[in-house]
């Protein structure tokens, strides 16, 4: 082998080895992040289940139904989809599953002559849906790494205002439910 080609080959080998080291470092960082995220999810499960049970009990108990949030609309003319994704990629089907499900539901609504609006939560939903020309409401970005109550409250208040004002007749949350690190499920609720 000529000296020039050998040098080029060694350079390529070094480049591949450097890429391998970088990839390994990214893998280790991702593994530590997923452990932290799993701990946060598991810590929130009892709270989420309890609050869902309380709301179900209140709705089942009847009582005064003066709240515009507890009633159902006679006809649904416009649907609001809250598409919840991450701010970054490299997370497998986490974002793409939500976006595919939202797109499929929007197509069903359009065939049924219902209008729609999407509230994108996360940069991935915002960028994807904006690029494809979907009808978007105010986007909510920048807090998927460390979500907190005030972020959720801001989104909730915006969506409740849309529903209470009569601007939309139905609200559908589209998100990914964590089952395990190897399994997630897209939920429309």
XYZ file of C-alpha atoms in Angstrom:
189
model
C 0.000 0.000 0.000
C 1.386 3.428 -0.888
C 2.325 5.754 1.977
C -0.296 8.366 1.067
C -3.179 5.938 1.081
C -2.061 4.416 4.356
C -2.059 7.851 5.982
C -5.565 8.549 4.654
C -6.755 5.177 5.935
C -5.293 5.817 9.403
C -6.983 9.213 9.449
C -10.308 7.581 8.690
C -9.754 4.996 11.417
C -9.030 7.770 13.943
C -12.128 9.632 12.779
C -14.330 6.555 13.243
C -12.834 5.916 16.691
C -13.468 9.533 17.717
C -17.061 9.272 16.494
C -17.457 6.055 18.475
C -16.256 7.804 21.657
C -18.629 10.722 21.112
C -21.543 8.361 20.469
C -20.737 6.403 23.620
C -20.648 9.626 25.666
C -24.031 10.671 24.241
C -25.411 7.238 25.103
C -24.233 7.530 28.714
C -25.742 11.000 29.062
C -29.049 9.794 27.609
C -29.081 6.818 29.982
C -28.624 9.048 33.021
C -31.323 11.431 31.784
C -33.823 8.642 31.242
C -33.279 7.346 34.775
C -34.024 10.817 36.165
C -37.069 11.174 33.920
C -38.364 7.742 34.975
C -38.040 8.729 38.621
C -40.042 11.924 37.993
C -42.737 9.996 36.111
C -43.038 7.333 38.795
C -43.220 9.981 41.513
C -46.101 11.712 39.687
C -48.190 8.572 39.068
C -49.931 8.461 42.488
C -50.789 12.164 42.263
C -52.119 11.798 38.725
C -54.229 8.755 39.604
C -55.646 10.416 42.715
C -56.568 13.667 40.975
C -58.235 11.704 38.151
C -60.247 9.728 40.701
C -61.342 12.906 42.503
C -62.504 14.531 39.266
C -64.383 11.353 38.260
C -66.092 11.203 41.665
C -67.107 14.855 41.451
C -68.530 14.399 37.967
C -70.378 11.200 38.958
C -71.834 12.788 42.098
C -73.830 15.183 39.971
C -74.748 18.273 41.886
C -74.615 21.649 40.229
C -73.466 21.565 36.618
C -73.212 25.308 36.204
C -69.603 25.030 35.122
C -69.223 25.294 31.349
C -66.414 22.755 31.602
C -68.632 19.915 32.836
C -71.253 20.081 30.115
C -71.055 18.650 26.626
C -71.844 20.582 23.474
C -74.765 19.531 21.294
C -72.797 19.828 18.090
C -69.058 19.866 17.656
C -67.977 22.415 15.073
C -64.384 22.989 16.155
C -61.921 20.719 17.978
C -58.825 21.836 19.877
C -55.924 19.386 19.901
C -53.253 19.858 22.551
C -50.247 18.040 21.044
C -47.633 17.446 23.754
C -44.097 16.690 22.539
C -40.544 17.339 23.670
C -38.440 20.375 22.873
C -35.680 18.197 21.440
C -35.399 15.086 19.308
C -33.378 11.891 19.658
C -36.126 10.217 21.653
C -37.345 7.491 19.346
C -41.045 7.538 18.581
C -41.946 9.821 21.485
C -42.595 12.875 19.305
C -43.483 11.226 16.004
C -46.220 9.060 17.519
C -48.000 12.089 18.969
C -47.715 14.026 15.723
C -48.959 11.123 13.587
C -51.947 10.578 15.902
C -52.833 14.285 15.880
C -52.597 14.428 12.079
C -54.823 11.355 11.706
C -57.491 12.832 14.008
C -57.374 16.174 12.199
C -57.975 14.383 8.885
C -61.006 12.629 10.406
C -62.364 15.985 11.595
C -61.843 17.627 8.219
C -63.710 14.782 6.487
C -66.583 15.325 8.949
C -66.590 19.086 8.135
C -65.301 20.038 11.583
C -62.759 22.797 11.990
C -59.743 22.373 14.261
C -56.986 24.228 16.015
C -53.810 22.799 17.530
C -52.106 24.035 20.690
C -48.532 22.787 20.247
C -46.683 22.017 23.472
C -42.978 21.490 22.791
C -40.734 22.735 20.017
C -41.074 19.527 18.012
C -44.866 19.860 17.715
C -44.618 23.570 16.984
C -42.004 23.192 14.243
C -43.532 20.121 12.611
C -47.108 21.390 12.514
C -46.155 24.963 11.560
C -44.006 23.686 8.660
C -46.946 21.632 7.361
C -49.363 24.561 7.534
C -51.700 23.375 10.287
C -53.923 25.883 12.093
C -51.995 26.631 15.305
C -52.839 28.493 18.474
C -50.272 29.926 20.861
C -47.278 27.544 21.130
C -45.827 26.558 24.512
C -42.116 25.744 24.352
C -39.039 25.497 26.501
C -40.064 23.565 29.583
C -40.145 19.884 28.641
C -36.846 19.191 30.458
C -38.134 20.356 33.841
C -41.922 20.779 33.633
C -43.634 22.272 36.648
C -47.091 23.230 37.839
C -46.963 26.837 36.627
C -46.188 25.672 33.072
C -49.108 23.227 33.100
C -51.355 25.892 34.621
C -50.522 28.347 31.839
C -51.377 25.777 29.159
C -54.536 24.715 31.005
C -55.775 28.280 31.419
C -55.286 28.958 27.719
C -57.169 25.818 26.651
C -59.956 26.380 29.208
C -60.384 29.932 27.894
C -60.790 28.590 24.345
C -63.431 26.094 25.498
C -65.295 28.376 27.916
C -65.544 31.169 25.335
C -67.138 28.767 22.867
C -64.292 29.154 20.395
C -63.839 25.363 20.473
C -66.423 22.699 21.266
C -64.135 19.838 22.223
C -60.592 19.506 23.586
C -58.412 16.468 22.894
C -55.062 15.914 24.594
C -52.536 13.998 22.489
C -49.551 12.772 24.478
C -47.254 9.832 25.083
C -47.904 7.680 28.154
C -44.762 6.181 29.628
C -44.943 2.441 30.212
C -41.245 1.561 30.310
C -38.068 2.804 28.682
C -38.724 0.481 25.764
C -42.454 1.024 25.512
C -44.606 4.122 25.278
C -48.207 4.523 24.197
C -49.800 7.463 22.378
C -52.979 8.560 24.144
C -55.820 10.712 22.832
C -57.966 11.873 25.717
